[in-house]
């Protein structure tokens, strides 16, 4: 059953469909393609546990006041509904084993967009250490593997991976104006969105030198119901933005 949240702050009406946030450092001296690469990632975390800040243009899909769009009586009474976890997170059953799902889709992206032989592994948080760097005036927590062997020339580590679904409202012209009343009549459309964020860094394994690093987020919104393919698209774009303009990209 499709659910719509009621009593939405008006500030949400101007939300933008699809955007990405970027904080990246690109190392201009990294120009040589490595012969091999180890790709490491920590366990992705699914958010959607609490409401976003009051001034945010998005809200997580979480049960406060929900009502069925198919029941007019419920629409008028603002019935409170409990939403099951799959509705709340807008995730398919195929994504229940999140680590395997994430690994498979990162692998598919690199397979067709990288020109380097690589190995992909999920690791625990205790195998990652951090440094704090200032990038564009903001402090950024940069991940680094605790150890790097000489079995690969480059290490690519992804950490603090966050996944969430949310909804926003889009203001649009409903087309209900008439010659007698030519002022456009504006309406609101609910958009379903998914977002994935992650910190990342590339390292020269032999020298221990950090090269590219940053924190990126990608999101996608549409009026259609969220399906697994939406999550796949967002994750793909996230990985592509991490590897673009590096020697490992083949695009």
mmCIF file of C-alpha atoms in Angstrom:
data_model
loop_
_atom_site.group_PDB
_atom_site.id
_atom_site.type_symbol
_atom_site.label_atom_id
_atom_site.label_comp_id
_atom_site.label_asym_id
_atom_site.label_seq_id
_atom_site.Cartn_x
_atom_site.Cartn_y
_atom_site.Cartn_z
ATOM 1 C CA UNK A 1 0.000 0.000 0.000
ATOM 2 C CA UNK A 2 1.377 3.379 -1.043
ATOM 3 C CA UNK A 3 1.743 5.845 1.812
ATOM 4 C CA UNK A 4 1.905 9.618 1.879
ATOM 5 C CA UNK A 5 3.013 11.754 4.796
ATOM 6 C CA UNK A 6 0.782 14.616 5.865
ATOM 7 C CA UNK A 7 1.371 17.907 7.688
ATOM 8 C CA UNK A 8 4.539 18.802 5.744
ATOM 9 C CA UNK A 9 6.368 22.111 6.333
ATOM 10 C CA UNK A 10 6.054 24.452 3.350
ATOM 11 C CA UNK A 11 9.821 24.792 3.092
ATOM 12 C CA UNK A 12 9.887 21.345 1.471
ATOM 13 C CA UNK A 13 8.034 22.578 -1.588
ATOM 14 C CA UNK A 14 11.129 23.902 -3.315
ATOM 15 C CA UNK A 15 13.169 20.718 -3.030
ATOM 16 C CA UNK A 16 15.320 19.923 -6.035
ATOM 17 C CA UNK A 17 14.990 16.657 -7.921
ATOM 18 C CA UNK A 18 18.312 14.836 -7.852
ATOM 19 C CA UNK A 19 21.488 16.448 -6.651
ATOM 20 C CA UNK A 20 24.925 15.458 -5.498
ATOM 21 C CA UNK A 21 27.268 16.834 -2.870
ATOM 22 C CA UNK A 22 31.005 16.757 -3.485
ATOM 23 C CA UNK A 23 34.134 17.302 -1.421
ATOM 24 C CA UNK A 24 37.066 15.902 -3.332
ATOM 25 C CA UNK A 25 40.800 16.307 -3.575
ATOM 26 C CA UNK A 26 42.334 15.196 -6.873
ATOM 27 C CA UNK A 27 46.078 14.515 -6.914
ATOM 28 C CA UNK A 28 47.366 15.952 -10.203
ATOM 29 C CA UNK A 29 50.624 14.009 -9.856
ATOM 30 C CA UNK A 30 48.816 10.653 -10.024
ATOM 31 C CA UNK A 31 48.996 9.912 -13.738
ATOM 32 C CA UNK A 32 50.337 6.360 -14.037
ATOM 33 C CA UNK A 33 47.900 3.470 -14.273
ATOM 34 C CA UNK A 34 48.610 0.848 -11.586
ATOM 35 C CA UNK A 35 48.996 -2.803 -12.517
ATOM 36 C CA UNK A 36 46.690 -3.903 -9.685
ATOM 37 C CA UNK A 37 44.360 -2.474 -7.048
ATOM 38 C CA UNK A 38 42.774 -3.650 -3.803
ATOM 39 C CA UNK A 39 39.303 -2.231 -3.158
ATOM 40 C CA UNK A 40 38.247 -2.318 0.509
ATOM 41 C CA UNK A 41 34.926 -1.233 2.002
ATOM 42 C CA UNK A 42 33.399 -1.222 5.468
ATOM 43 C CA UNK A 43 29.826 -2.300 6.193
ATOM 44 C CA UNK A 44 27.225 0.116 4.750
ATOM 45 C CA UNK A 45 24.871 1.656 7.321
ATOM 46 C CA UNK A 46 21.169 2.115 6.587
ATOM 47 C CA UNK A 47 19.811 5.320 8.103
ATOM 48 C CA UNK A 48 16.138 6.373 8.220
ATOM 49 C CA UNK A 49 15.964 6.157 11.990
ATOM 50 C CA UNK A 50 14.920 9.689 12.820
ATOM 51 C CA UNK A 51 13.552 12.880 11.300
ATOM 52 C CA UNK A 52 15.936 15.204 9.525
ATOM 53 C CA UNK A 53 16.512 18.733 10.817
ATOM 54 C CA UNK A 54 13.582 21.134 10.633
ATOM 55 C CA UNK A 55 15.185 23.235 7.877
ATOM 56 C CA UNK A 56 15.992 20.251 5.664
ATOM 57 C CA UNK A 57 14.338 19.872 2.278
ATOM 58 C CA UNK A 58 13.893 16.160 2.867
ATOM 59 C CA UNK A 59 12.451 13.887 5.476
ATOM 60 C CA UNK A 60 13.156 10.264 6.115
ATOM 61 C CA UNK A 61 10.306 7.874 5.493
ATOM 62 C CA UNK A 62 9.479 6.939 9.046
ATOM 63 C CA UNK A 63 6.097 6.516 10.770
ATOM 64 C CA UNK A 64 4.675 9.712 12.220
ATOM 65 C CA UNK A 65 1.388 10.580 10.507
ATOM 66 C CA UNK A 66 0.770 8.412 7.448
ATOM 67 C CA UNK A 67 -2.367 7.708 5.524
ATOM 68 C CA UNK A 68 -3.395 5.658 2.539
ATOM 69 C CA UNK A 69 -3.904 7.639 -0.668
ATOM 70 C CA UNK A 70 -6.653 5.189 -1.625
ATOM 71 C CA UNK A 71 -8.854 5.835 1.395
ATOM 72 C CA UNK A 72 -10.572 9.229 1.433
ATOM 73 C CA UNK A 73 -11.913 8.744 4.961
ATOM 74 C CA UNK A 74 -8.410 8.167 6.265
ATOM 75 C CA UNK A 75 -7.215 11.233 4.381
ATOM 76 C CA UNK A 76 -9.690 13.337 6.315
ATOM 77 C CA UNK A 77 -8.947 11.905 9.747
ATOM 78 C CA UNK A 78 -5.133 11.974 9.634
ATOM 79 C CA UNK A 79 -4.999 8.410 10.894
ATOM 80 C CA UNK A 80 -1.639 7.403 12.273
ATOM 81 C CA UNK A 81 -0.267 4.333 10.540
ATOM 82 C CA UNK A 82 2.576 2.011 11.325
ATOM 83 C CA UNK A 83 4.859 1.429 8.370
ATOM 84 C CA UNK A 84 6.715 -1.833 8.015
ATOM 85 C CA UNK A 85 10.479 -1.760 7.582
ATOM 86 C CA UNK A 86 10.478 -2.317 3.828
ATOM 87 C CA UNK A 87 8.086 0.588 3.232
ATOM 88 C CA UNK A 88 10.119 2.725 5.596
ATOM 89 C CA UNK A 89 13.415 2.102 3.847
ATOM 90 C CA UNK A 90 12.098 1.663 0.305
ATOM 91 C CA UNK A 91 14.422 -1.304 -0.155
ATOM 92 C CA UNK A 92 13.791 -4.555 -1.958
ATOM 93 C CA UNK A 93 14.221 -8.013 -0.474
ATOM 94 C CA UNK A 94 17.271 -8.465 -2.712
ATOM 95 C CA UNK A 95 19.051 -5.875 -0.566
ATOM 96 C CA UNK A 96 18.565 -7.637 2.774
ATOM 97 C CA UNK A 97 22.118 -9.007 2.643
ATOM 98 C CA UNK A 98 23.522 -5.510 2.334
ATOM 99 C CA UNK A 99 27.226 -6.331 2.340
ATOM 100 C CA UNK A 100 26.828 -8.815 -0.524
ATOM 101 C CA UNK A 101 24.539 -6.466 -2.466
ATOM 102 C CA UNK A 102 26.950 -3.556 -2.087
ATOM 103 C CA UNK A 103 29.971 -5.640 -3.079
ATOM 104 C CA UNK A 104 28.232 -7.046 -6.149
ATOM 105 C CA UNK A 105 27.220 -3.633 -7.464
ATOM 106 C CA UNK A 106 30.588 -1.984 -6.817
ATOM 107 C CA UNK A 107 32.131 -4.933 -8.665
ATOM 108 C CA UNK A 108 29.780 -4.471 -11.635
ATOM 109 C CA UNK A 109 30.597 -0.770 -11.841
ATOM 110 C CA UNK A 110 34.365 -1.259 -11.721
ATOM 111 C CA UNK A 111 34.237 -4.205 -14.114
ATOM 112 C CA UNK A 112 32.896 -2.048 -16.936
ATOM 113 C CA UNK A 113 34.462 1.308 -16.063
ATOM 114 C CA UNK A 114 37.963 0.527 -14.803
ATOM 115 C CA UNK A 115 40.984 -0.601 -16.807
ATOM 116 C CA UNK A 116 42.867 -2.073 -13.828
ATOM 117 C CA UNK A 117 42.920 -5.589 -12.413
ATOM 118 C CA UNK A 118 41.395 -5.372 -8.914
ATOM 119 C CA UNK A 119 40.364 -7.401 -5.891
ATOM 120 C CA UNK A 120 37.303 -6.399 -3.839
ATOM 121 C CA UNK A 121 36.858 -7.150 -0.120
ATOM 122 C CA UNK A 122 34.609 -6.084 2.727
ATOM 123 C CA UNK A 123 36.518 -5.300 5.938
ATOM 124 C CA UNK A 124 35.680 -4.476 9.547
ATOM 125 C CA UNK A 125 36.013 -0.984 11.011
ATOM 126 C CA UNK A 126 38.991 -2.024 13.138
ATOM 127 C CA UNK A 127 41.021 -2.443 9.957
ATOM 128 C CA UNK A 128 40.657 1.260 9.143
ATOM 129 C CA UNK A 129 42.417 4.243 10.692
ATOM 130 C CA UNK A 130 41.637 7.909 10.093
ATOM 131 C CA UNK A 131 43.202 11.301 9.598
ATOM 132 C CA UNK A 132 41.386 14.631 9.604
ATOM 133 C CA UNK A 133 41.921 16.933 6.642
ATOM 134 C CA UNK A 134 40.469 20.364 5.920
ATOM 135 C CA UNK A 135 38.862 20.496 2.488
ATOM 136 C CA UNK A 136 36.981 23.547 1.232
ATOM 137 C CA UNK A 137 36.927 24.896 4.775
ATOM 138 C CA UNK A 138 35.371 21.757 6.275
ATOM 139 C CA UNK A 139 36.997 18.995 8.309
ATOM 140 C CA UNK A 140 36.958 15.666 6.526
ATOM 141 C CA UNK A 141 37.630 12.283 8.152
ATOM 142 C CA UNK A 142 39.771 10.376 5.655
ATOM 143 C CA UNK A 143 39.983 6.569 5.911
ATOM 144 C CA UNK A 144 43.186 4.548 5.511
ATOM 145 C CA UNK A 145 43.751 0.782 5.756
ATOM 146 C CA UNK A 146 45.663 -0.223 8.892
ATOM 147 C CA UNK A 147 48.000 -2.246 6.699
ATOM 148 C CA UNK A 148 48.738 -2.398 2.976
ATOM 149 C CA UNK A 149 50.682 -5.242 1.399
ATOM 150 C CA UNK A 150 52.716 -5.024 -1.771
ATOM 151 C CA UNK A 151 50.316 -7.439 -3.448
ATOM 152 C CA UNK A 152 48.599 -4.443 -5.048
ATOM 153 C CA UNK A 153 50.055 -1.170 -6.259
ATOM 154 C CA UNK A 154 47.052 0.929 -5.223
ATOM 155 C CA UNK A 155 44.499 0.652 -2.421
ATOM 156 C CA UNK A 156 41.012 2.131 -2.826
ATOM 157 C CA UNK A 157 39.135 2.286 0.489
ATOM 158 C CA UNK A 158 35.482 3.241 1.046
ATOM 159 C CA UNK A 159 34.206 3.968 4.552
ATOM 160 C CA UNK A 160 31.350 5.644 6.456
ATOM 161 C CA UNK A 161 28.941 4.404 3.799
ATOM 162 C CA UNK A 162 25.436 5.661 4.551
ATOM 163 C CA UNK A 163 22.243 4.756 2.711
ATOM 164 C CA UNK A 164 18.877 6.397 3.188
ATOM 165 C CA UNK A 165 15.532 6.910 1.515
ATOM 166 C CA UNK A 166 13.421 10.016 1.888
ATOM 167 C CA UNK A 167 10.646 11.990 0.269
ATOM 168 C CA UNK A 168 10.368 15.588 -0.841
ATOM 169 C CA UNK A 169 7.730 17.812 -2.396
ATOM 170 C CA UNK A 170 8.082 19.348 -5.839
ATOM 171 C CA UNK A 171 6.136 22.485 -6.749
ATOM 172 C CA UNK A 172 4.661 22.344 -10.271
ATOM 173 C CA UNK A 173 2.098 24.082 -12.494
ATOM 174 C CA UNK A 174 -1.067 22.001 -12.359
ATOM 175 C CA UNK A 175 -2.348 23.524 -15.619
ATOM 176 C CA UNK A 176 -5.716 24.388 -14.083
ATOM 177 C CA UNK A 177 -5.682 28.082 -15.043
ATOM 178 C CA UNK A 178 -8.442 29.383 -17.362
ATOM 179 C CA UNK A 179 -8.800 32.459 -19.632
ATOM 180 C CA UNK A 180 -11.007 33.990 -16.953
ATOM 181 C CA UNK A 181 -8.479 33.112 -14.255
ATOM 182 C CA UNK A 182 -5.068 33.129 -16.012
ATOM 183 C CA UNK A 183 -2.976 32.851 -12.852
ATOM 184 C CA UNK A 184 -1.152 29.481 -12.795
ATOM 185 C CA UNK A 185 -2.484 27.096 -10.169
ATOM 186 C CA UNK A 186 0.415 25.412 -8.425
ATOM 187 C CA UNK A 187 0.321 21.887 -7.083
ATOM 188 C CA UNK A 188 2.613 19.667 -5.061
ATOM 189 C CA UNK A 189 3.994 16.302 -6.063
ATOM 190 C CA UNK A 190 5.589 13.825 -3.681
ATOM 191 C CA UNK A 191 8.914 12.468 -4.908
ATOM 192 C CA UNK A 192 10.557 9.324 -3.605
ATOM 193 C CA UNK A 193 14.325 9.598 -3.246
ATOM 194 C CA UNK A 194 17.336 7.470 -2.386
ATOM 195 C CA UNK A 195 20.758 8.699 -1.269
ATOM 196 C CA UNK A 196 24.132 7.025 -0.743
ATOM 197 C CA UNK A 197 27.105 8.798 0.865
ATOM 198 C CA UNK A 198 30.655 7.587 1.470
ATOM 199 C CA UNK A 199 34.172 8.704 2.320
ATOM 200 C CA UNK A 200 36.989 7.329 0.194
ATOM 201 C CA UNK A 201 40.714 7.517 -0.498
ATOM 202 C CA UNK A 202 43.307 6.068 -2.861
ATOM 203 C CA UNK A 203 46.787 5.107 -1.622
ATOM 204 C CA UNK A 204 50.070 4.195 -3.251
ATOM 205 C CA UNK A 205 50.695 0.941 -1.358
ATOM 206 C CA UNK A 206 54.476 0.930 -1.724
ATOM 207 C CA UNK A 207 55.074 4.563 -0.747
ATOM 208 C CA UNK A 208 52.134 4.752 1.683
ATOM 209 C CA UNK A 209 51.189 7.998 -0.040
ATOM 210 C CA UNK A 210 47.590 9.178 -0.137
ATOM 211 C CA UNK A 211 46.406 10.367 -3.537
ATOM 212 C CA UNK A 212 42.767 11.215 -4.300
ATOM 213 C CA UNK A 213 40.315 11.401 -1.394
ATOM 214 C CA UNK A 214 37.000 12.948 -0.423
ATOM 215 C CA UNK A 215 33.421 12.447 0.698
ATOM 216 C CA UNK A 216 30.637 12.219 -1.845
ATOM 217 C CA UNK A 217 26.911 11.802 -1.798
ATOM 218 C CA UNK A 218 24.619 10.930 -4.661
ATOM 219 C CA UNK A 219 20.855 10.964 -4.702
ATOM 220 C CA UNK A 220 18.042 10.398 -7.144
ATOM 221 C CA UNK A 221 14.373 11.362 -6.920
ATOM 222 C CA UNK A 222 11.294 10.563 -8.964
ATOM 223 C CA UNK A 223 7.536 10.408 -8.547
ATOM 224 C CA UNK A 224 7.613 6.644 -9.111
ATOM 225 C CA UNK A 225 7.904 4.023 -6.416
ATOM 226 C CA UNK A 226 11.497 3.301 -5.459
ATOM 227 C CA UNK A 227 12.829 0.025 -6.829
ATOM 228 C CA UNK A 228 16.180 -1.724 -6.462
ATOM 229 C CA UNK A 229 17.364 -0.314 -9.798
ATOM 230 C CA UNK A 230 17.253 3.201 -8.293
ATOM 231 C CA UNK A 231 19.711 2.186 -5.570
ATOM 232 C CA UNK A 232 21.930 0.513 -8.180
ATOM 233 C CA UNK A 233 21.980 3.687 -10.291
ATOM 234 C CA UNK A 234 22.898 5.902 -7.344
ATOM 235 C CA UNK A 235 25.690 3.596 -6.178
ATOM 236 C CA UNK A 236 27.047 3.393 -9.723
ATOM 237 C CA UNK A 237 27.173 7.200 -10.031
ATOM 238 C CA UNK A 238 28.892 7.448 -6.646
ATOM 239 C CA UNK A 239 31.679 5.057 -7.675
ATOM 240 C CA UNK A 240 32.070 6.700 -11.087
ATOM 241 C CA UNK A 241 32.557 10.113 -9.480
ATOM 242 C CA UNK A 242 35.214 8.647 -7.192
ATOM 243 C CA UNK A 243 37.264 7.151 -10.016
ATOM 244 C CA UNK A 244 36.728 9.792 -12.702
ATOM 245 C CA UNK A 245 39.865 11.664 -13.795
ATOM 246 C CA UNK A 246 42.051 8.973 -12.248
ATOM 247 C CA UNK A 247 44.372 6.594 -14.147
ATOM 248 C CA UNK A 248 42.110 3.644 -13.287
ATOM 249 C CA UNK A 249 39.071 4.996 -15.168
ATOM 250 C CA UNK A 250 38.426 3.977 -18.749
ATOM 251 C CA UNK A 251 35.943 6.733 -19.567
#
